[in-house]
Structure formats: structure tokens, C-alpha cells
XYZ file of C-alpha atoms in Angstrom:
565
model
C 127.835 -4.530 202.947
C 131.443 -4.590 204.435
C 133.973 -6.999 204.319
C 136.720 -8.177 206.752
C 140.109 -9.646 205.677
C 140.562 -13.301 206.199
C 143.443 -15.598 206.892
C 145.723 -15.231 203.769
C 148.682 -16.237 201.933
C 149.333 -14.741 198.586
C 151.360 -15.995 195.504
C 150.779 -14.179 193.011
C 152.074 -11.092 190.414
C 153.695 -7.823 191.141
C 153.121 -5.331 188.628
C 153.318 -1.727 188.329
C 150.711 0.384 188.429
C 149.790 3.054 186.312
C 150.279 6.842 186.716
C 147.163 9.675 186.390
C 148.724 13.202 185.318
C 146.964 16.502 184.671
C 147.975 19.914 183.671
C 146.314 23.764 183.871
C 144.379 25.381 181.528
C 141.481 27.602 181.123
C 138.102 26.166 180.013
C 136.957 26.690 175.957
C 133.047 25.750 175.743
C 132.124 24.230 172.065
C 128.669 24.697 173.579
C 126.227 26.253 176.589
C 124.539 22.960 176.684
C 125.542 20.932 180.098
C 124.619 17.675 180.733
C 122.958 16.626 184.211
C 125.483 14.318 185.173
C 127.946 16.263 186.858
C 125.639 17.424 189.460
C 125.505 16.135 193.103
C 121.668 15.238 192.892
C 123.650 11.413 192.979
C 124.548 11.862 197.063
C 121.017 10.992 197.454
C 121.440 8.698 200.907
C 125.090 9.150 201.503
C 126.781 11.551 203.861
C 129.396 12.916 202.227
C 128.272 15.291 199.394
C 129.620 14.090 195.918
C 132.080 17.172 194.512
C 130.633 19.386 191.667
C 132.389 19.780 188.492
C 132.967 23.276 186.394
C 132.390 22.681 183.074
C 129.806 20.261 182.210
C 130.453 16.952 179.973
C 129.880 17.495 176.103
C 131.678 18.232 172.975
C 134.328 20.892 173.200
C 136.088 22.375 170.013
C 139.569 22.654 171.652
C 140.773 21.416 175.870
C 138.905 22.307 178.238
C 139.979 22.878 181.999
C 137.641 21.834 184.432
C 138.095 22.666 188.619
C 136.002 20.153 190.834
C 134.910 21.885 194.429
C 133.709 19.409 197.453
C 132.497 20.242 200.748
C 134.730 21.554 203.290
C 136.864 18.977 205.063
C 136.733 16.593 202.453
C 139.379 15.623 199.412
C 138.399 15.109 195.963
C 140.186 12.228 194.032
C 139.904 11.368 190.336
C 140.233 9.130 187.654
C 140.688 9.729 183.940
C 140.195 6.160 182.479
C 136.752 5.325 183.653
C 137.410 4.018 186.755
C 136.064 4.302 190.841
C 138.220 6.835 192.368
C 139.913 5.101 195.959
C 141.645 6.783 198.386
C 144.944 6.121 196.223
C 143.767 8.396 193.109
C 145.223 11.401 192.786
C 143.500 14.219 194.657
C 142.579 17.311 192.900
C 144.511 20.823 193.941
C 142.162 23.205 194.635
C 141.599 26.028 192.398
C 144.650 23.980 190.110
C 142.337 23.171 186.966
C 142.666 19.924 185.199
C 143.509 20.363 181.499
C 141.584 17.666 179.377
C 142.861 17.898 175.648
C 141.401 14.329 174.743
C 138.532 12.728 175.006
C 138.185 11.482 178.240
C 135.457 10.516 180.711
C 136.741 12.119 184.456
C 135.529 10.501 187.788
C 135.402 12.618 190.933
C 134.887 11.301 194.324
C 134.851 13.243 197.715
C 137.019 12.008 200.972
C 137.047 12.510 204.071
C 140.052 13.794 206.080
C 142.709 13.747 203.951
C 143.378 10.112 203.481
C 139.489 9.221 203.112
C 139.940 6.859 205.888
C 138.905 8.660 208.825
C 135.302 8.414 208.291
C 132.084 10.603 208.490
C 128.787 9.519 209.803
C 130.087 5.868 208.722
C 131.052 7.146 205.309
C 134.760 7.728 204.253
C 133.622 8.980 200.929
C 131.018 10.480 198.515
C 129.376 8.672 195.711
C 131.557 8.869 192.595
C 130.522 11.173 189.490
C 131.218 11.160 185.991
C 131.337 13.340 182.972
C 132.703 12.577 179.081
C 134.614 15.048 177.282
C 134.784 14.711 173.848
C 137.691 17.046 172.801
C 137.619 18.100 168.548
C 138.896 20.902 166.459
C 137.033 23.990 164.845
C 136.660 22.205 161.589
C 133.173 21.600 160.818
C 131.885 18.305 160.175
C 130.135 18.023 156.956
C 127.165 16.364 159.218
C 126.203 15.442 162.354
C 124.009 12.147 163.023
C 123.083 10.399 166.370
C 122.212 6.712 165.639
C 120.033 4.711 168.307
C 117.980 1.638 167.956
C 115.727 -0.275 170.642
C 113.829 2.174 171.903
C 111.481 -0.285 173.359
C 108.848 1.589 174.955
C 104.997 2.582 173.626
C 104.075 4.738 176.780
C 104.347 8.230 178.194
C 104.671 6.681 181.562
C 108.269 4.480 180.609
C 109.573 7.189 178.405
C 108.929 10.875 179.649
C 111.565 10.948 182.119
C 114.272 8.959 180.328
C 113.826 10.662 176.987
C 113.995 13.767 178.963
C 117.360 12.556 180.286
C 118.754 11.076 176.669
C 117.574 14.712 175.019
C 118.894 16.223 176.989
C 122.309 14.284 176.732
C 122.199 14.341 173.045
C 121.443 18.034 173.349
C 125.315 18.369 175.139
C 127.017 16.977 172.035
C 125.318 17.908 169.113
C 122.859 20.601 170.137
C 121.523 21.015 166.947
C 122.152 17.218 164.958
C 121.446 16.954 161.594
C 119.690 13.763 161.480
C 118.466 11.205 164.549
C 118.519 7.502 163.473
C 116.346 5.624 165.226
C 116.961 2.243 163.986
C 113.858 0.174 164.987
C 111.930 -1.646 167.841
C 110.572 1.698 168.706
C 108.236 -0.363 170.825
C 107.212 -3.500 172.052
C 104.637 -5.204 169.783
C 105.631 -8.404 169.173
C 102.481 -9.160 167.226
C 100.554 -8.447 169.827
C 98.480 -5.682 168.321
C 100.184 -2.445 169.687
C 100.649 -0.556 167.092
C 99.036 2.653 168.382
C 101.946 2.505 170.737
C 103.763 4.193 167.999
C 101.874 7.382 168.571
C 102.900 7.233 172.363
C 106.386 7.258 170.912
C 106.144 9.749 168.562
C 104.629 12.298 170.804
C 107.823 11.906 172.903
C 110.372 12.365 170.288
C 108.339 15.303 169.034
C 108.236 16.543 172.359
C 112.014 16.736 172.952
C 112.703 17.440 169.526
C 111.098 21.046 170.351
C 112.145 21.158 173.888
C 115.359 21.225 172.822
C 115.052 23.415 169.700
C 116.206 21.136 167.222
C 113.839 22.066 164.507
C 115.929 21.438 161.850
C 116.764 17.826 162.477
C 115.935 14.883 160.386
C 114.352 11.965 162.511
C 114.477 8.620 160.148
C 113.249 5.147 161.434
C 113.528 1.955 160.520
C 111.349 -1.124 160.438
C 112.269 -4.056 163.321
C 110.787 -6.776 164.501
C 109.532 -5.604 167.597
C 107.893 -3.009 165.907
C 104.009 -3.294 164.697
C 103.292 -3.336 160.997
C 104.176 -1.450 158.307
C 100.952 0.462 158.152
C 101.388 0.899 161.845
C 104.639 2.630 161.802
C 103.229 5.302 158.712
C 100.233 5.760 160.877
C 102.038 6.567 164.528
C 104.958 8.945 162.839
C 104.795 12.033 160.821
C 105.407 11.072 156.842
C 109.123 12.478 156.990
C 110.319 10.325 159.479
C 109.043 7.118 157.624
C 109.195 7.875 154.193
C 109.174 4.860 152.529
C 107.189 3.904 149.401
C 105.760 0.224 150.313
C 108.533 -2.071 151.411
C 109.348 -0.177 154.293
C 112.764 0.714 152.893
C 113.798 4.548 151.628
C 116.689 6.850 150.759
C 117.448 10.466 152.514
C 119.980 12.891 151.913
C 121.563 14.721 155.083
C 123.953 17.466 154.361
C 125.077 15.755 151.041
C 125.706 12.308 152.959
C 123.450 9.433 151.196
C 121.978 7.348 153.548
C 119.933 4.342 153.074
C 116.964 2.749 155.156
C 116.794 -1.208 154.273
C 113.852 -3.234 156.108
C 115.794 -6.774 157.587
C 112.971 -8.149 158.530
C 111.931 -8.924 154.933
C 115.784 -7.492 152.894
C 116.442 -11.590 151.884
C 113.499 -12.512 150.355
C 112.376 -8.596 148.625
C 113.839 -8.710 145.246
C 112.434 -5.166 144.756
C 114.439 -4.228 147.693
C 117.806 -5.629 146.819
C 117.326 -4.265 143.376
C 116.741 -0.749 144.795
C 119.855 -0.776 146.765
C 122.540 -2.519 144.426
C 121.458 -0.079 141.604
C 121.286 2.493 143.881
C 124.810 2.262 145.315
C 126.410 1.463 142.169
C 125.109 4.951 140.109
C 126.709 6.986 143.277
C 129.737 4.437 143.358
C 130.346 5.167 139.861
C 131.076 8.895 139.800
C 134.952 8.856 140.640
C 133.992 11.834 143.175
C 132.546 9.841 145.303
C 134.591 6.390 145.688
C 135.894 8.168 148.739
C 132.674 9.547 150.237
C 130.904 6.960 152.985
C 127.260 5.658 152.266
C 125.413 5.228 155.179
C 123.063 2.469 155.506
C 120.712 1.879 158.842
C 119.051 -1.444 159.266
C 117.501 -3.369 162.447
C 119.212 -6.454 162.135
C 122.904 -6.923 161.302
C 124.259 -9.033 158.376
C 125.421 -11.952 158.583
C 129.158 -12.719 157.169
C 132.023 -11.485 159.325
C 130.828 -8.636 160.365
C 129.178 -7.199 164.013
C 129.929 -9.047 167.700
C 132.004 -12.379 165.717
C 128.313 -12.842 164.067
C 126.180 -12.980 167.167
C 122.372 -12.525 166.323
C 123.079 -11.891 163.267
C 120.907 -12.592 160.002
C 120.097 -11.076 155.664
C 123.315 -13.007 154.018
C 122.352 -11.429 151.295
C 122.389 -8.050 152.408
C 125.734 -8.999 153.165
C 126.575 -10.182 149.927
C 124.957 -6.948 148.344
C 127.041 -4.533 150.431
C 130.577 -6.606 149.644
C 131.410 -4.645 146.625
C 131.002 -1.205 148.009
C 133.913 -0.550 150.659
C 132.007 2.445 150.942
C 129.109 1.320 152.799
C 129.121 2.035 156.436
C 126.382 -0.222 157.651
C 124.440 -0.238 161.425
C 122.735 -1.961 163.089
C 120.744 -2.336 166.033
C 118.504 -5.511 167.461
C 121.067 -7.836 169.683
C 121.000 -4.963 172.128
C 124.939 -5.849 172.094
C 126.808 -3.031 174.335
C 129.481 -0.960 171.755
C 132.007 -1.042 174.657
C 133.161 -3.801 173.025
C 135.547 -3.408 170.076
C 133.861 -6.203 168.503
C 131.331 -3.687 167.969
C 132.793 -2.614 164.219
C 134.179 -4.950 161.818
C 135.188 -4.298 158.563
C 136.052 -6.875 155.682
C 134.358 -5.911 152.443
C 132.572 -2.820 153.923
C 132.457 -1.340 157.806
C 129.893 -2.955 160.042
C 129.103 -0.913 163.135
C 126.605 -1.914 165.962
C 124.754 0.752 167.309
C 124.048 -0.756 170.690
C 120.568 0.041 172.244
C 118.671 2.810 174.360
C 117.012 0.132 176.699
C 118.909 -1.826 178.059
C 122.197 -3.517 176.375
C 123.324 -7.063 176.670
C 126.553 -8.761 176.720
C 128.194 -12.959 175.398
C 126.286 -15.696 176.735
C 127.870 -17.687 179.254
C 128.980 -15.507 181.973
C 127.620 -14.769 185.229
C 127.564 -11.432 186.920
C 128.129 -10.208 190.856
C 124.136 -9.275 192.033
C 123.231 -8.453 195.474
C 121.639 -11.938 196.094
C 124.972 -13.561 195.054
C 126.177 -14.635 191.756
C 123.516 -14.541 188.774
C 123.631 -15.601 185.268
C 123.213 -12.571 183.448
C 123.528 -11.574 179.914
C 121.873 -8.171 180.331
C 122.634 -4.803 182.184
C 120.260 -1.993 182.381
C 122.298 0.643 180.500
C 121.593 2.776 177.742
C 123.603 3.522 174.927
C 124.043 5.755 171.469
C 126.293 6.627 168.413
C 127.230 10.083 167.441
C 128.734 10.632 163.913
C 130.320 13.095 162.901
C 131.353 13.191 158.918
C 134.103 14.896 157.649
C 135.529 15.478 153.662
C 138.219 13.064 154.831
C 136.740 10.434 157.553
C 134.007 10.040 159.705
C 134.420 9.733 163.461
C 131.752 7.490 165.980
C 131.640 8.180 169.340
C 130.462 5.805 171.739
C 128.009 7.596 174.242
C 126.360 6.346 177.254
C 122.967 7.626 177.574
C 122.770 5.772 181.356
C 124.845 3.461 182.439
C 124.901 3.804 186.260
C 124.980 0.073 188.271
C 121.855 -1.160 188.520
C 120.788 -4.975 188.032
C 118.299 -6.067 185.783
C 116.505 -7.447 188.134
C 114.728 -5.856 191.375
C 113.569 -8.486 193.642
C 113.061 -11.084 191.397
C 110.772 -8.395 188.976
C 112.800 -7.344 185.686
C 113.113 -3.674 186.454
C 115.001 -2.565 182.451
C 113.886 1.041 182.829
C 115.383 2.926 186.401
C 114.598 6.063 185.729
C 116.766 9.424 185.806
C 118.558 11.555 187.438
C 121.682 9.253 186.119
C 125.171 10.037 187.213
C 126.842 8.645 184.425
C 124.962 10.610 181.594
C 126.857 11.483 178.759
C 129.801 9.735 179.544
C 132.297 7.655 176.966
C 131.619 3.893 175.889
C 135.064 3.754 174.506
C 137.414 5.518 172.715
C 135.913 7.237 169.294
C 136.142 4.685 165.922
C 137.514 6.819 162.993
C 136.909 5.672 159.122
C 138.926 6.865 156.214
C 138.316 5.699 152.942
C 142.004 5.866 151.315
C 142.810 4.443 148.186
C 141.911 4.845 144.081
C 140.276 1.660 143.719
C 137.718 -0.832 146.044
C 140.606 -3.176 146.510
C 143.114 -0.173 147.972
C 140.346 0.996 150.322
C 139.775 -2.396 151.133
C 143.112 -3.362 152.067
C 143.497 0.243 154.371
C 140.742 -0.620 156.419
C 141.964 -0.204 159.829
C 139.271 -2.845 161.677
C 139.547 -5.747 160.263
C 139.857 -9.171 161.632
C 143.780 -9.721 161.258
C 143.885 -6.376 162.666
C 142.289 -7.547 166.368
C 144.350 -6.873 169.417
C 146.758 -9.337 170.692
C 147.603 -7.294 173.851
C 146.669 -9.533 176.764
C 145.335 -8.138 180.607
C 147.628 -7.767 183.546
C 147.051 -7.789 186.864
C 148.971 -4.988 188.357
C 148.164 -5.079 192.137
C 150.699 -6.043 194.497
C 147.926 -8.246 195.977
C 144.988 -9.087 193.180
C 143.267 -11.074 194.921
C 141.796 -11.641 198.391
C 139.588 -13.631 200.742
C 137.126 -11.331 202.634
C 134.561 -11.985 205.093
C 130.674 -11.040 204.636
C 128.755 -9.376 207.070
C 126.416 -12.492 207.046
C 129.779 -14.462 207.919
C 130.061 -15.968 204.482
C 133.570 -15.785 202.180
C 133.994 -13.986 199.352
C 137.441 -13.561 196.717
C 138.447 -10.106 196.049
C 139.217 -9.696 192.598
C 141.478 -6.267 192.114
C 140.411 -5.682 188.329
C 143.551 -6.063 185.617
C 144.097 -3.532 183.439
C 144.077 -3.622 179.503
C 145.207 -1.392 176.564
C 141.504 -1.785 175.576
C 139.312 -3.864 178.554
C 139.132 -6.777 180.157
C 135.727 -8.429 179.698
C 135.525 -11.226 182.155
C 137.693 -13.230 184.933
C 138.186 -17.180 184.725
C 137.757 -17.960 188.806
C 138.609 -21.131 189.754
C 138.429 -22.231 193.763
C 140.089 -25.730 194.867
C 139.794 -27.236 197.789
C 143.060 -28.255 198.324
C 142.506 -31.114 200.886
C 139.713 -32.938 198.092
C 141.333 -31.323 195.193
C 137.389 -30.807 194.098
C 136.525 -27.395 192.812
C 133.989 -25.147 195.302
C 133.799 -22.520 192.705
C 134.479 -22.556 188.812
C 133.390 -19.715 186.704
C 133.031 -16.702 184.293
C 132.333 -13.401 185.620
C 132.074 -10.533 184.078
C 134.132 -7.422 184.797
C 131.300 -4.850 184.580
C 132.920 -2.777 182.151
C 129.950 -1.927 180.693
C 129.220 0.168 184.365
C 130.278 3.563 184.739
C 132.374 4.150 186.626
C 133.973 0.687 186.452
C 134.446 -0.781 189.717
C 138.052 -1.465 190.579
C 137.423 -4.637 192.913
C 135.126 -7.181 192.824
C 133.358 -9.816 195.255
C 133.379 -13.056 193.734
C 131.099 -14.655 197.009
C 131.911 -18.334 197.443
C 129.515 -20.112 199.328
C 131.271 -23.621 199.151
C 133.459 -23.186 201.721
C 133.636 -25.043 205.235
C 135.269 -23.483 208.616
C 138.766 -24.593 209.018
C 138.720 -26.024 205.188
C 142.256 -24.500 202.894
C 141.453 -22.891 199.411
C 143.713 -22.372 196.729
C 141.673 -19.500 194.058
C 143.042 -18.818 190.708
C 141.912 -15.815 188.299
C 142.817 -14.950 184.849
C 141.773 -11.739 183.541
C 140.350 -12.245 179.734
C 139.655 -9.390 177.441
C 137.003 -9.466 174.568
C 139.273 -11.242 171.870
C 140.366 -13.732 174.414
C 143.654 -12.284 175.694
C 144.268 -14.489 178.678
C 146.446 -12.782 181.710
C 149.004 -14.677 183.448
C 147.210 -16.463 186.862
C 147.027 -14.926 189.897
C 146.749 -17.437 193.084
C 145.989 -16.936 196.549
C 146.001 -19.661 199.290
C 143.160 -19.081 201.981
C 141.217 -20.604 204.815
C 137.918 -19.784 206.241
């Protein structure tokens, strides 16, 4: 749908805007593994071909140099901090490689004519494509995990094709993981009486698991509440991926790393249970080699007591109370279906609470709305797909954020909930946010305590800024309706929602006074958006106001614009 500029008078901020650099260098592959989402299979319907990058997205053991290539007559243009490349992003220098020595997800968009403003076939540029490059060292991690949770699905026919894609995502980072946590609501029971369902899944995982010749890796599950009984899950999995004794709760070694398998949905009223682990993590607590060491724990649910999202769907005080005197515990959990862009998304106070997001679909605070193509929609969920991948060192352990999918797509399809679109997906692979690292420094609880690094006096204070000449804008529909053109702030972490407020200025009444969300859990981010206002009468005078607000509540300074319909 295009827009038209309206009648406008601005008063708002002037900020500067920040600069993109890059550098030469010749690529260093950790790994032959590629991931599909560089390719140009996502210029399905468009005109202009989207460019091709040279080195797929993955993990690299040292920077990487990667040379994008478009069709002739056309101008590439990148971004390195997750957003939409515009005809203002720097364009790429053929045959000049850009040097990536971080991790970083890159954004590539073709134009055409050398402004992208000239137009082909109706289309001034290609569809924008992303890759993540997560950039280590040659130092070995003791062991390699990928945690998941709500895998939601009990058919061949809604997970053959995206567990295809995920594999084959997971397969460009750690090509041969250790251990794969899958940390419950494998499908969708609900009491319903699917348990067989867990066979469907299994068959999958086992599938992939040999597709992509990882042989060697652990799979471990855990009980949720979406999943069917107990005796359903030992009956649908192989015996080492659910090896518990009863109570749906077990202990596994990988690599030397302890991890522990607690059931939530019973952990506060199992005696047995909390026995097992208190006793459990005190013997390896006590050994002074390991005070140091992480224990990694995996449960559906997350505790409840300062820990995950400010303590949203959370529940098992007492697991909470169990894990408080073991700063060593690294705890996830799964079940809100939270999205771990959000830094929210690890806490630590007695011990280091990390959600682990969700491979269905992911969902975001109450009490926003979101930008749909039917107009604004409250909407709490998005239909991306998300993972950890841990890597544990002697010294600290590193989480990266990984998006499985997260290409725009609403939740909802003409009215039908449509959670699943299936692959190819452009933005496979790519970063959630920047990689969480834990180090367990000090000789005592207390001392590691008091290092930990995310902790709730700890939380950002930074606040958004809008640095557009002009943020914001009045545009006109192609159905002859208004909307406000938001150009997104920028944070030192993200900005989570906007604060839009539209006054009529001859009433002083508000037409329009809401929350909408950024879409920063989209990749790429989009770097306007259209608010639509439908309140609005020809000939009436608007005054809009937006505020930019970031997940801690960081509140930008106003921007203000003055239109007329």
C-alpha cells in the first residue's frame, strides 16, 4: 500500500544519526554448514532480485568477510544493527568485502538506479535479506547445548518443513551439539487425549537428528503442561531422551556439565523431588572445585521470585526458594512463549534465570497493540520462532539468542490463527540480541553473588531517542484514510513500544491514544511505522505526540507534529 504526504507542520527533535562502517578482509569458515537464509528464494513476487550473500550466516571461529552481488543495474545497501536497509544505508562496493569481527546480523537490500528511486516495474527495491554472524575464538567450549521449549506440534504435516528449516539452522551453529534441550509442550494435548502425538514428534526429531549427522547428540525433554502424561511422554520418545525414574524429573551429564531436569508442573507439591535436587546440588556444591562450575537446570515453567520477564507467568516458589543458595544454578525456562529479545529475558538475584523463548510462536507484555494489515490489532503474539545456544567454557558460559524464523507475518490470516507459516524464511539464523555471558567469580556464594552482572539494580537507565530530522509524519492511504509515520528511535538496547497520542486540537478530545509496539521482535526491524488513524475529519487540525519507550520503561523526549487532513 503507498502513502502520500499530507499537509504538515513539524515541531519536533533534531538528532544525529548514526554512522554504519565496514572494513576488508578475507572470509575464515568455523564451518561448511550454510544456513538458507541468505538466498534469494525471498524475491518470490517482487521485481527486483534480492542480492546474494558469500558466506553464509553461522558460527565463525575468527571475522569473516562477506561480498554481497545483486543483479546488474541495481545497488545493494546494508545494515549491521538489524534494521530495513533504505535508500540512505550505505551501499556495498563491489568486490570491497565487508569485514564482520563481531557478532552481527547484516541486512542486504537491492536498488534500483543508483539512488533506489528511479524505479523498476513499480519496484525501487528488492526484498531485504538477513544473515547472523556469530564471531568466537578457536578455544573450544567445554560443551555445546541448544535449548528450545514449545514445540507445539504432534503432526508430520505442521512440523516436516519447519523442523527441516530449524535443523537445518541449528546445524549452521553447532553442527555437531552436544546436547538439544527441548524443554516441554512438545505438543498440544491439553488433556485432550493426544498423547500418541508424541510419536509424531519424535519421528521428526529423529529424523533431523540423522539428516544432519548429529549422532552423537544428547536430546533431553522435559515434562509441560501442554504435554500428555507422564506415561505418554516414556511411551512416544526413546528411553534416553526421557530418562526419568517416576516423577518425571532426572539428572544427565554432558561433557562434564551437570544438568538437571525438574517437572514444574508438580516441583511444589513433590517432596521426593525437592529432596532430589537440594541434596543433589549441595554434594556437587560442596567440592571447592566446583563452586565456580555452572549447574544447569531445564524446567517448563519459570520460578517465581524475581526472576524471568519482571515475573510474568511465572509459578514453583519453592523451586525458587530451593535454587537461592546455589549462585551456581543457571536455570531455564520455557512456557510464557516470552520472546528473549528482551533483556528481561535473564535475571539474576540468588542464581541466573534465563528464558528460553519458544519454537512456535513467541509472545510479547499485555497491553499493546500492533500495526496489522486490517488496521491496528491488539496483539500479544507474533509468529516467530526462537532458540538458545550455549556454549560453556572453564571460565563462563555464553547464550546466544537465535532466531529460528522470525520473518513479518501476523498471527492472524483472515481472521484464522495461522502460528505455523511455513519455510523458506529469510530471516533464519539470524541474532535475537546480543550474546548473555555468565562468569561465576568469587571464593564464596556471597562474592559470586554480588559479581553477577544481571541483576535488577544493574537494569539500563539509557532512555530512546528519536534521531530523525522529521520523526514523525501524516501520510495519506491509498483508501484515502490518514495515517502517522512513526520514524523508529534508536536505543543502546531497543525500544519496545511508542506512547501515540492524537488531539484534536479544535475539541481538545483525543482521536487516537495508544501503545504500539515497535516490532522489534521482526527481522529485519522496520525503520518506519504506520500508526493509521481513522478518527480524523476533512479539514479537522491534529496535534500527534510519540514517545519512544524501551523494555525497562526508558521514556524518550516527545516528538510533535501538527497536521490536517
Amino acid at each position: 500500500m503507498r502513502f502520500a504526504p499530507l499537509a504538515i507542520a513539524v515541531a519536533s527533535v533534531t538528532l544525529v544519526s548514526p554512522v554504519l562502517a565496514h572494513a576488508d578482509a578475507k572470509p575464515t569458515p568455523a564451518s561448511s554448514s550454510a544456513s538458507a537464509s541468505t538466498s534469494a528464494s525471498a524475491s518470490t513476487g517482487h521485481a527486483i532480485a534480492a542480492p546474494t550473500m558469500s558466506l553464509p550466516g553461522g558460527r565463525y571461529t575468527k571475522a569473516v568477510s562477506v561480498q554481497l552481488k545483486s543483479e546488474r543495474g541495481t545497488v545493494v545497501r546494508y545494515t549491521l544493527d538489524g534494521t530495513t536497509p533504505t535508500n540512505t544505508s550505505p551501499a556495498y562496493t563491489p568486490g570491497k568485502p565487508l569485514r564482520i569481527s563481531k557478532d552481527t546480523n547484516l541486512t542486504a537490500a537491492a536498488f534500483d538506479g543508483k539512488n533506489g528511486k528511479s524505479g523498476k516495474n513499480g519496484k525501487t527495491s528488492s526484498p531485504a535479506v538477513s544473515a547472523g554472524y556469530l564471531i568466537k575464538t578457536k578455544e573450544e567450549p567445554v560443551a555445546k547445548l541448544v535449548i528450545m521449549s514449545d514445540v507445539h506440534t504432534g503432526s508430520h504435516a505442521t512440523g516436516d518443513a519447519r523442523y527441516n528449516a530449524f535443523f537445518n539452522t541449528i546445524g549452521s551453529i553447532f553442527p555437531q551439539p552436544d546436547a538439544i534441550l527441548s524443554n516441554g509442550d512438545m505438543i498440544n494435548d491439553n488433556g485432550d487425549g493426544h498423547g500418541p502425538d508424541h510419536k509424531a514428534v519424535a519421528e521428526i526429531f529423529e529424523a533431523n537428528l540423522a539428516r544432519k549427522g548429529m549422532t552423537d547428540t544428547q536430546l533431553l525433554i522435559s515434562n509441560g503442561n501442554h504435554d500428555a502424561s507422564l506415561a505418554a511422554i516414556r511411551a512416544g520418545y526413546p528411553r534416553e531422551w526421557f530418562p526419568d525414574n517416576g516423577g518425571g524429573y532426572y539428572e544427565s551429564n554432558v561433557n562434564g556439565v551437570h544438568l538437571f531436569t525438574v517437572n514444574t508442573e508438580t516441583y511444589n507439591s513433590d517432596t521426593a523431588q525437592r529432596d532430589w535436587l537440594k541434596k543433589r546440588l549441595t554434594q556437587i556444591t560442596a567440592n571447592p572445585a566446583s563452586i565456580n562450575k555452572p549447574i544447569l537446570i531445564q524446567g517448563h515453567r519459570p520460578a517465581t521470585g524475581s526472576t524471568v520477564m519482571d515475573d510474568q507467568q511465572t509459578s514453583n516458589p519453592l523451586l525458587t526458594q530451593d535454587l537461592a543458595a546455589f549462585p551456581q544454578a543457571v536455570y531455564f525456562s520455557g512456557h510464557s512463549h516470552l520472546n528473549i529479545n528482551d533483556e528481561r529475558s535473564i535475571a539474576q538475584k540468588d542464581f541466573t534465570a534465563v528464558n528460553d523463548g519458544s519454537m512456535s510462536y513467541v509472545e510479547v507484555d499485555h497491553g499493546y497493540q500492533a500495526i496489522t494489515d486490517t488496521g491496528l490489532a491488539d496483539r500479544f503474539e507474533a509468529t516467530t520462532a526462537q532458540a538458545l545456544f550455549v556454549e560453556v567454557y572453564k571460565d563462563r558460559t555464553e547464550i546466544a539468542r537465535v532466531n529460528m524464523a522470525a520473518d513479518k507475518h501476523d498471527i492472524y490470516q483472515g481472521g484464522e490463527w495461522s502460528a505455523n507459516p511455513n519455510p523458506p524464511y529469510s530471516s533464519s539464523g539470524t541474532l535475537s540480541g546480543p550474546t548473555w555471558t555468565l562468569q561465576l567469580k568469587g571464593r564464596t556464594n556471597q562474592e559470586i553473588k554480588k559479581n553477577f552482572r544481571y541483576t535488577a539494580t544493574a537494569r539500563n537507565t539509557v532512555a530512546p531517542k528519536f534521531t530523525a530530522q522529521q520523526p514523525l509524519t501524516a501520510v495519506r492511504t491509498d483508501a484515502g484514510g490518514t495515517a502517522l509515520r512513526i520514524q523508529q528511535a534508536k536505543d543502546d538496547q531497543m525500544v519496545h513500544h511508542y506512547n501515540v497520542d492524537i488531539t484534536d486540537k479544535a475539541t481538545g478530545k483525543k482521536v487516537l491514544s495508544t501503545k504500539i509496539l515497535s516490532e522489534y521482535y521482526f527481522m529485519p526491524r522496520p525503520n518506519t511505522l504506520d500508526v493509521p488513524v481513522a478518527a480524523v475529519t476533512a479539514g479537522g487540525k491534529y496535534t500527534a505526540q510519540v514517545v519512544a519507550v524501551d523494555t525497562y520503561g526508558n521514556a524518550s523526549r516527545p516528538a510533535s507534529l501538527n497536521f490536517s487532513k
